[in-house]
Tab-separated table of C-alpha atoms (C1' of nucleotides) in Angstrom:
chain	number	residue	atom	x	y	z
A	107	UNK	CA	0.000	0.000	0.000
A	108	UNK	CA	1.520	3.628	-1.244
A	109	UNK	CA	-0.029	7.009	-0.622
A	110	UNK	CA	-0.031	9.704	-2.809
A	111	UNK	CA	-0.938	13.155	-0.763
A	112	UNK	CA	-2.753	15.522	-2.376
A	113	UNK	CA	-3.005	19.580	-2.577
A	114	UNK	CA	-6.023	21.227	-3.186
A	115	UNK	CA	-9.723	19.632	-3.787
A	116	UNK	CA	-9.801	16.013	-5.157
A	117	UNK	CA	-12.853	14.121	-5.935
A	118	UNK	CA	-11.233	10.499	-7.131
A	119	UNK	CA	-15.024	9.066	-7.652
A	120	UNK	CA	-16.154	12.222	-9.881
A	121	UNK	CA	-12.659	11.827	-11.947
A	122	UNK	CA	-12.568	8.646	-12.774
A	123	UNK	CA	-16.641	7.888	-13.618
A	124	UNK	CA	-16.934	11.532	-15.636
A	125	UNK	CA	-16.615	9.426	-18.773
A	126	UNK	CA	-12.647	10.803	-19.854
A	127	UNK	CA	-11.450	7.208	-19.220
A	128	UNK	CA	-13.369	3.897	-19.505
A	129	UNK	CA	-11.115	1.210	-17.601
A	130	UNK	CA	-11.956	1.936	-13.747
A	131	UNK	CA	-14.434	0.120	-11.995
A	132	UNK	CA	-15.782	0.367	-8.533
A	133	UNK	CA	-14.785	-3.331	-6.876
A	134	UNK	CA	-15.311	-2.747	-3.484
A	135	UNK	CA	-16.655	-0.586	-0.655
A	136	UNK	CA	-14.122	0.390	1.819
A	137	UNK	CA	-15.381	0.133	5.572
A	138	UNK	CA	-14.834	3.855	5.707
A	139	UNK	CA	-17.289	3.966	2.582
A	140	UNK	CA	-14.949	5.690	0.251
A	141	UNK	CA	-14.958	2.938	-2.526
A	142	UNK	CA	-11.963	1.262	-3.941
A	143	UNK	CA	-11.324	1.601	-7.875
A	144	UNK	CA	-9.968	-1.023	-10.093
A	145	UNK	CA	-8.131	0.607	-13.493
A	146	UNK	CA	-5.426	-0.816	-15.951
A	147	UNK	CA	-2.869	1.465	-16.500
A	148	UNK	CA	1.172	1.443	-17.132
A	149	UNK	CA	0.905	-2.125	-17.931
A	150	UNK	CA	-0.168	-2.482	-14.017
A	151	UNK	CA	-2.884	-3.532	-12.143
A	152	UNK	CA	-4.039	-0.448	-9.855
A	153	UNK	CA	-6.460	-0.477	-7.122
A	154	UNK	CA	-6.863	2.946	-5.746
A	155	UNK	CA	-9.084	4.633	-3.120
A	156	UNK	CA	-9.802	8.064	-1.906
A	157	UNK	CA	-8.817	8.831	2.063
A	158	UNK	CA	-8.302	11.889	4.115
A	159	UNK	CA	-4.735	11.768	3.561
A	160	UNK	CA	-5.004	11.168	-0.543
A	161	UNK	CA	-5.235	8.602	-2.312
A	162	UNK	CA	-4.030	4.716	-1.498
A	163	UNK	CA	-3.221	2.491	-3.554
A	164	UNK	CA	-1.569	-0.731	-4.650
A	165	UNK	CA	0.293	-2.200	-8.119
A	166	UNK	CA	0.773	-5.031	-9.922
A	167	UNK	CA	3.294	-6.367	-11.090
A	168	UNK	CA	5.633	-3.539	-10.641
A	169	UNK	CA	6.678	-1.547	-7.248
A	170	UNK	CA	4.095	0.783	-5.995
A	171	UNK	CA	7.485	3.172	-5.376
A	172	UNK	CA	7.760	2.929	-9.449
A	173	UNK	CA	4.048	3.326	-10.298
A	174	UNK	CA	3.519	6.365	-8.033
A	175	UNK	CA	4.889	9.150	-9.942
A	176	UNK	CA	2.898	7.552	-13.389
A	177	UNK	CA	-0.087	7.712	-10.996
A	178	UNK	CA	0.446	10.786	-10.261
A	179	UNK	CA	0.800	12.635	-13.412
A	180	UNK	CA	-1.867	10.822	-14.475
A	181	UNK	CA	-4.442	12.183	-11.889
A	182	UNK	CA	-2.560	15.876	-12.143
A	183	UNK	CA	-2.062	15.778	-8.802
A	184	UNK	CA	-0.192	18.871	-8.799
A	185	UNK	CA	-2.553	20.918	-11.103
A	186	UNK	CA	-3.038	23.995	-9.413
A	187	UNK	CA	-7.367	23.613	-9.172
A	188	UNK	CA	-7.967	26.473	-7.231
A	189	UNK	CA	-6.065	28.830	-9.682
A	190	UNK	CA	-8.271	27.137	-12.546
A	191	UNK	CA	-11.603	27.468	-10.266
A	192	UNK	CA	-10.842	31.422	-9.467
A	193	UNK	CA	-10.056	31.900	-13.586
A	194	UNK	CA	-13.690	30.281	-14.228
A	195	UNK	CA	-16.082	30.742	-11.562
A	196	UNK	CA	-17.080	34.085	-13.556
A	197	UNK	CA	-19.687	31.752	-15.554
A	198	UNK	CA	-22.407	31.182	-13.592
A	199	UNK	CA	-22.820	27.911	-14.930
A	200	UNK	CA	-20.118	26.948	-14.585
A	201	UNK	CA	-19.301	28.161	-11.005
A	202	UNK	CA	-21.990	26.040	-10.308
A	203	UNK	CA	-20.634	22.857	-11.591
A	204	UNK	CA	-17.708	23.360	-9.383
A	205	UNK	CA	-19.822	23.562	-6.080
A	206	UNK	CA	-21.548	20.450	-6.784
A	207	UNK	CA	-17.939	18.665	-7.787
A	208	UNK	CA	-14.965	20.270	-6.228
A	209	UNK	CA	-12.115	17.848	-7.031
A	210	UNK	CA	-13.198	16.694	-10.368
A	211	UNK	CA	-9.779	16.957	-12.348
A	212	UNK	CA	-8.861	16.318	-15.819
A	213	UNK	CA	-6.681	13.348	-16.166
A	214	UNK	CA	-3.618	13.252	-18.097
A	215	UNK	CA	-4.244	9.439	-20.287
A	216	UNK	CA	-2.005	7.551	-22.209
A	217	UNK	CA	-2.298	9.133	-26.087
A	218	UNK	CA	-3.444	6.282	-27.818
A	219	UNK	CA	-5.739	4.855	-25.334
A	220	UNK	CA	-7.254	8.041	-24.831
A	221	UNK	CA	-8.092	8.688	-29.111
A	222	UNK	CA	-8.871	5.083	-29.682
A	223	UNK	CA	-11.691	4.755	-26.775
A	224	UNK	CA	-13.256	8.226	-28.344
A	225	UNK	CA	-13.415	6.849	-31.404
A	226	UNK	CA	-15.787	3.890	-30.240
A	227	UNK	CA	-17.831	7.258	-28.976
A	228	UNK	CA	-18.972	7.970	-31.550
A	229	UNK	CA	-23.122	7.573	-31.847
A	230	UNK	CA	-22.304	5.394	-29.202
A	231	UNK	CA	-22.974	5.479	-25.021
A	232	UNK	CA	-20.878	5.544	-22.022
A	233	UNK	CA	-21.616	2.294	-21.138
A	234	UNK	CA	-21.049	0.405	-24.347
A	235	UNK	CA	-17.939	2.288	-24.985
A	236	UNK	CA	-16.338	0.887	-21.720
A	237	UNK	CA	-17.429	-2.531	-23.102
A	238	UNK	CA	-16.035	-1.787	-26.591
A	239	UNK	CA	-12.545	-0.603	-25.007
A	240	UNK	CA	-12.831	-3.585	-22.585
A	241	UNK	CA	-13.178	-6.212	-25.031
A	242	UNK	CA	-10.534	-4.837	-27.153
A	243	UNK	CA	-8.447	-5.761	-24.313
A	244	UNK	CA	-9.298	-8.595	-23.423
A	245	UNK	CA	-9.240	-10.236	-26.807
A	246	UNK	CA	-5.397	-8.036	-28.332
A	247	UNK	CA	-4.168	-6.517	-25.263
A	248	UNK	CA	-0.987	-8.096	-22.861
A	249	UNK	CA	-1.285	-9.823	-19.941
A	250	UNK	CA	-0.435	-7.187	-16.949
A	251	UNK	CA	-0.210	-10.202	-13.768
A	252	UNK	CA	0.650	-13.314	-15.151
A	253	UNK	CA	-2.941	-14.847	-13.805
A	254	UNK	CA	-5.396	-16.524	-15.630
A	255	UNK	CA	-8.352	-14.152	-15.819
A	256	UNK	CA	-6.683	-10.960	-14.789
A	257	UNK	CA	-7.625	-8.031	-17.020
A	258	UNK	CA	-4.869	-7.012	-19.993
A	259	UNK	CA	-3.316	-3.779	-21.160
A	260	UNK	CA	-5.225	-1.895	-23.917
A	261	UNK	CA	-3.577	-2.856	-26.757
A	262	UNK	CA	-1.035	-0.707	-28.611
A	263	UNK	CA	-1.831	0.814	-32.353
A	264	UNK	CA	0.434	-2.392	-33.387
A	265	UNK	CA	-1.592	-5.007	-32.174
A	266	UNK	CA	-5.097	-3.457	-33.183
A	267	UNK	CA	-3.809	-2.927	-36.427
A	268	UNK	CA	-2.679	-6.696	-36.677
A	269	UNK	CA	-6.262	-7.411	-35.270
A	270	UNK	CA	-7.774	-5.943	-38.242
A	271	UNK	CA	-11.241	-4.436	-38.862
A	272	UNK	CA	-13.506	-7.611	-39.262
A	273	UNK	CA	-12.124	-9.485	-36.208
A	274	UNK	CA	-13.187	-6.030	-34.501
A	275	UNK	CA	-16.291	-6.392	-35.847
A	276	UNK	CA	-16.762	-9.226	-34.363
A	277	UNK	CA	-15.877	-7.754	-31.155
A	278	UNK	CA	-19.394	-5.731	-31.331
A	279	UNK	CA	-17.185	-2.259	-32.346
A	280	UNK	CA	-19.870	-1.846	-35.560
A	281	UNK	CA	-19.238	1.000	-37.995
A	282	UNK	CA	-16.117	1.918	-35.494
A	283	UNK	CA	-13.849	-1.236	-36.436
A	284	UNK	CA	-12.694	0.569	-39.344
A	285	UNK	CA	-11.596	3.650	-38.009
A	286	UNK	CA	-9.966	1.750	-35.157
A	287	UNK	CA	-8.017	-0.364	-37.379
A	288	UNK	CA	-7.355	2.227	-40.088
A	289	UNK	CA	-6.251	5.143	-37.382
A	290	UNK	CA	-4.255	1.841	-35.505
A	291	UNK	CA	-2.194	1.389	-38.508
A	292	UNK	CA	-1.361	4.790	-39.196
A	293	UNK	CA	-0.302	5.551	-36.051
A	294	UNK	CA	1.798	2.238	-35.977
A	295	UNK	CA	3.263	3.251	-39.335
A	296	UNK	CA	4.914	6.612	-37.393
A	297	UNK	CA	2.766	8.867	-39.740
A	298	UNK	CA	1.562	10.107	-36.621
A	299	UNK	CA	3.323	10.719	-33.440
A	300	UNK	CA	0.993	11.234	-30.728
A	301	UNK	CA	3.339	12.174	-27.763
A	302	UNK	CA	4.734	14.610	-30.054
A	303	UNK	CA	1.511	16.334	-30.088
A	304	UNK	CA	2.028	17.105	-26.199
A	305	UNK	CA	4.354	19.712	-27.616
A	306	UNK	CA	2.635	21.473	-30.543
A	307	UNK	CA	0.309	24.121	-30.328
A	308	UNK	CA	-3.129	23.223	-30.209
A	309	UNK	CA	-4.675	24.331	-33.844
A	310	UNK	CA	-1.292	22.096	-35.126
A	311	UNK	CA	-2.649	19.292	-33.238
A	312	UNK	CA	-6.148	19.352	-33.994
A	313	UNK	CA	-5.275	19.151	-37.674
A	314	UNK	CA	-3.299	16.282	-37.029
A	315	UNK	CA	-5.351	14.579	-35.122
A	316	UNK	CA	-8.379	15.138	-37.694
A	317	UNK	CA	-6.672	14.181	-40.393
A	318	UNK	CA	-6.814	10.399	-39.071
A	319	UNK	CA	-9.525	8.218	-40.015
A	320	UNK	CA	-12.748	8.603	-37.781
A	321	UNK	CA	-11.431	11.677	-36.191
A	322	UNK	CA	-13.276	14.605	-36.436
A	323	UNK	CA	-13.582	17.646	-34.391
A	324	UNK	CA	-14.863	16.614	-31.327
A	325	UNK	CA	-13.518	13.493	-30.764
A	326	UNK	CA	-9.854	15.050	-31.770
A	327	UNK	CA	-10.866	17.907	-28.974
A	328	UNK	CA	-11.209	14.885	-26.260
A	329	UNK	CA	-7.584	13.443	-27.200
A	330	UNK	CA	-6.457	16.435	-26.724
A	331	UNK	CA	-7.977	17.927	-23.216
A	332	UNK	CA	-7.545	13.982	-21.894
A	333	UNK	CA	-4.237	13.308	-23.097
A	334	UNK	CA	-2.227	15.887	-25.219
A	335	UNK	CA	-2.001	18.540	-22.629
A	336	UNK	CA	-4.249	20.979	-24.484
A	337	UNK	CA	-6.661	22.275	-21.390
A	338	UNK	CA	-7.854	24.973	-23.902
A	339	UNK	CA	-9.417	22.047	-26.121
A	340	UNK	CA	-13.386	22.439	-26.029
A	341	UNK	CA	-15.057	18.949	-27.290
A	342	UNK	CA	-18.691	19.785	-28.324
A	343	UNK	CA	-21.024	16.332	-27.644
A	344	UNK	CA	-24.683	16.293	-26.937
A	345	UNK	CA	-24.313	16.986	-23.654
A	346	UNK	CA	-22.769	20.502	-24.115
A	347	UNK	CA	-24.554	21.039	-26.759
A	348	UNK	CA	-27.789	21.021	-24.867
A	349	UNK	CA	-25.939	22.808	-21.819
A	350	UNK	CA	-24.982	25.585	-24.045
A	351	UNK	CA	-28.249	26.215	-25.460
A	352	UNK	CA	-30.216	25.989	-22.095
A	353	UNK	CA	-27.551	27.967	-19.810
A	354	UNK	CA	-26.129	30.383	-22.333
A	355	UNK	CA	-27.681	31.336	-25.567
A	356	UNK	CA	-31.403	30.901	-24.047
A	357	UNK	CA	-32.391	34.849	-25.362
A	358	UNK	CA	-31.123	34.644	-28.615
A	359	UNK	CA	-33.631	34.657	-31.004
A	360	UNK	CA	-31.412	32.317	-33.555
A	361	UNK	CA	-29.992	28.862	-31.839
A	362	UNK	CA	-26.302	29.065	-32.314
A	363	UNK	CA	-25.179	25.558	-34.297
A	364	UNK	CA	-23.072	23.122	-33.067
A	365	UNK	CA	-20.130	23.561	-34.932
A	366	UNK	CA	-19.891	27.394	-33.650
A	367	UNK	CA	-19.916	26.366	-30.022
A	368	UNK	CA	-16.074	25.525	-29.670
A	369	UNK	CA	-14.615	28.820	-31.072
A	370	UNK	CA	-17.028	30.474	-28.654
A	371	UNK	CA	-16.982	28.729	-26.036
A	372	UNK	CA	-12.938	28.645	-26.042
A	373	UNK	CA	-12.565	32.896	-26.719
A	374	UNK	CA	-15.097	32.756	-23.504
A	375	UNK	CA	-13.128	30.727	-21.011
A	376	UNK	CA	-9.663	30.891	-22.520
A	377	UNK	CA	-6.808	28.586	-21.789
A	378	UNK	CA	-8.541	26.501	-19.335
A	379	UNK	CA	-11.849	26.095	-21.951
A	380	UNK	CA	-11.459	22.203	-21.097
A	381	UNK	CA	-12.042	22.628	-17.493
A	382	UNK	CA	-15.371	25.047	-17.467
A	383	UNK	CA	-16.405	21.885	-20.678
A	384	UNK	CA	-15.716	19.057	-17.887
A	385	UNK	CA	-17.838	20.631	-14.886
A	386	UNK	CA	-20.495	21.295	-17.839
A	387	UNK	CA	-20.850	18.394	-19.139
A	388	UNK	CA	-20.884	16.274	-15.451
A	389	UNK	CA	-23.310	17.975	-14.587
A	390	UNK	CA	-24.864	18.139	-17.019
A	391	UNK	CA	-24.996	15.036	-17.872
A	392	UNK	CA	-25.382	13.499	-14.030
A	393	UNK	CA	-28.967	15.519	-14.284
A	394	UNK	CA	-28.839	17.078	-11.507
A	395	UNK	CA	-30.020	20.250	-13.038
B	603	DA	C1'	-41.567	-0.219	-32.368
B	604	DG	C1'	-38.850	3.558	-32.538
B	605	DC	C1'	-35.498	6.544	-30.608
B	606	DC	C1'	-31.245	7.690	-28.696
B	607	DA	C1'	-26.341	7.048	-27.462
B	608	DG	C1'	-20.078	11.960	-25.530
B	609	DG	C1'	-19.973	11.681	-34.251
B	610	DC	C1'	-17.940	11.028	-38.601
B	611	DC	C1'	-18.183	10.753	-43.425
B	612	DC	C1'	-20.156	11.252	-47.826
B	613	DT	C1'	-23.233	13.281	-51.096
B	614	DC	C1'	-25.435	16.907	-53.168
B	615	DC	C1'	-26.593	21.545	-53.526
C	69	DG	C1'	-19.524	25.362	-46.946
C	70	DG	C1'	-23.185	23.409	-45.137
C	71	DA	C1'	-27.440	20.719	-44.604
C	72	DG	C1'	-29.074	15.941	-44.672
C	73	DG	C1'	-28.820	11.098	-44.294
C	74	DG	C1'	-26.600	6.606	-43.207
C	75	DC	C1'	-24.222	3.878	-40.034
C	76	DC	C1'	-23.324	-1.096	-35.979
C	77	DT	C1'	-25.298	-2.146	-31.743
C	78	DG	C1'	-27.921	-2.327	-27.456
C	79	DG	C1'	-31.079	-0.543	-24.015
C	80	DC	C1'	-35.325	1.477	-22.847
DNA sequence: AGCCAGGCCCTCC
DNA sequence: GGAGGGCCTGGC
């Protein structure tokens, strides 16, 4: 058991079930009823809870001493929140989403991972996406613990472009397969360099990123807030879509479209656009108002 | 039964 | 350049 201590607001629950990554389950309730989450990530096995102090957790196969600075990057454990909150909380709206989930942070996913699950988004739900990015696991990924039913890595571009597009298909991935496999293969062909893409600017990005097969706008926008390092990056869904509509253009006389809502939504919140579009859409999207 | 899911792509105008 | 329709699949 490791600890990783925390500075600032953390919600672990709200981070890892706001639909930016689709691997962590709940397994367990803790007798302090903060509940244990199990997650695949840096070809380990992590279980990983929530306490007063931060957040436990345990690895396998490799050292929890190694793991913990992966871990923590990944949850952006030292993003400065409170800075982000004071540079938003102008919105209303938005203001509001951080009172009902103070913590909620944006993680920092492995590249490929990251595009390849938002590519089975698409016309798709949350649920059957986490089964989509789950099966292509199970059935192409590695072996993380050596055991005989343990969960696997997600597979790497190599591997789902070896898989192909009909035995993806098969997997239940429907119109998707194709741009998996197609994107896959590219990317395993070094025409694309995702980790380079932590280091251009953002419009470079986004063209690179829609130039790939099944990658449009939006989904390119997720990659990019969830894994590229572009917190001005803006992904326009349903969800936001609706929340716009309702919370910010409700006395216009002409709905604004959906392809206009990223350009204004990111000269509205600036550099940390990403952030006011995650406490949107979760609450959005959780209902609650 | 029909509609909707964290869209993208293609066609046609 | 933009509106409209099709698309795998599963759950309600």
């Amino acid at each position: 058991m490791a600890l990783l201590t925390v500075d600032g607001p953390l919600d672990l629950a709200a981070t890892l079930e706001s639909g930016q990554a689709f691997r962590w389950r709940r397994v367990e309730p803790s007798p302090d009823g903060s509940p244990w989450f199990e997650g695949v990530a840096f070809g380990n096995l992590i279980h990983a809870r929530q306490t007063r102090d931060g957040v436990e957790f345990t690895t396998s196969p490799d050292p929890e001493s190694d793991v913990a600075p992966l871990l923590r990057d990944y949850l952006r454990l030292d993003e400065d929140l409170t800075a982000i909150y004071q540079a938003l909380e102008f919105d209303e709206h938005v203001r509001q989403g951080i009172a009902l989930y103070p913590g909620l942070r944006i993680l920092r996913q492995d590249p490929w991972e990251c595009l390849a699950s938002f590519i089975c988004s698409a016309n798709n739900n949350v649920r059957r996406i986490a089964r989509n990015v789950d099966d292509m696991s199970a059935a192409f990924g590695s072996p993380v613990t050596g055991g005989a039913d343990e969960r696997r890595s997600f597979p790497t571009p190599t591997q789902l472009a070896d898989a192909g597009e009909a035995s993806l298909r098969a997997l239940g991935l429907g119109f998707r397969a194709k741009y998996i496999a197609a994107t896959a293969e590219r990317i395993a062909g070094a025409n694309t360099d995702l980790f380079a893409l932590r280091l251009a600017p953002y419009q470079e990005a986004l063209d690179a990123l829609t130039e790939l097969p099944g990658v449009g706008d939006k989904i390119a926008n997720c990659a990019m807030l969830f894994s590229l390092d572009k917190p001005e990056a803006f992904p326009v869904d349903v969800w936001i879509d609706r929340a716009l509509r309702d919370w910010h253009f409700t006395e216009q006389q002409k709905p604004i479209q959906r392809n206009r809502m990223r350009p204004w939504a990111q000269a509205r919140f600036g550099r940390y656009a990403g952030y006011a579009n995650q406490y949107l859409f979760h609450s959005r999207r959780l209902g609650r108002r």
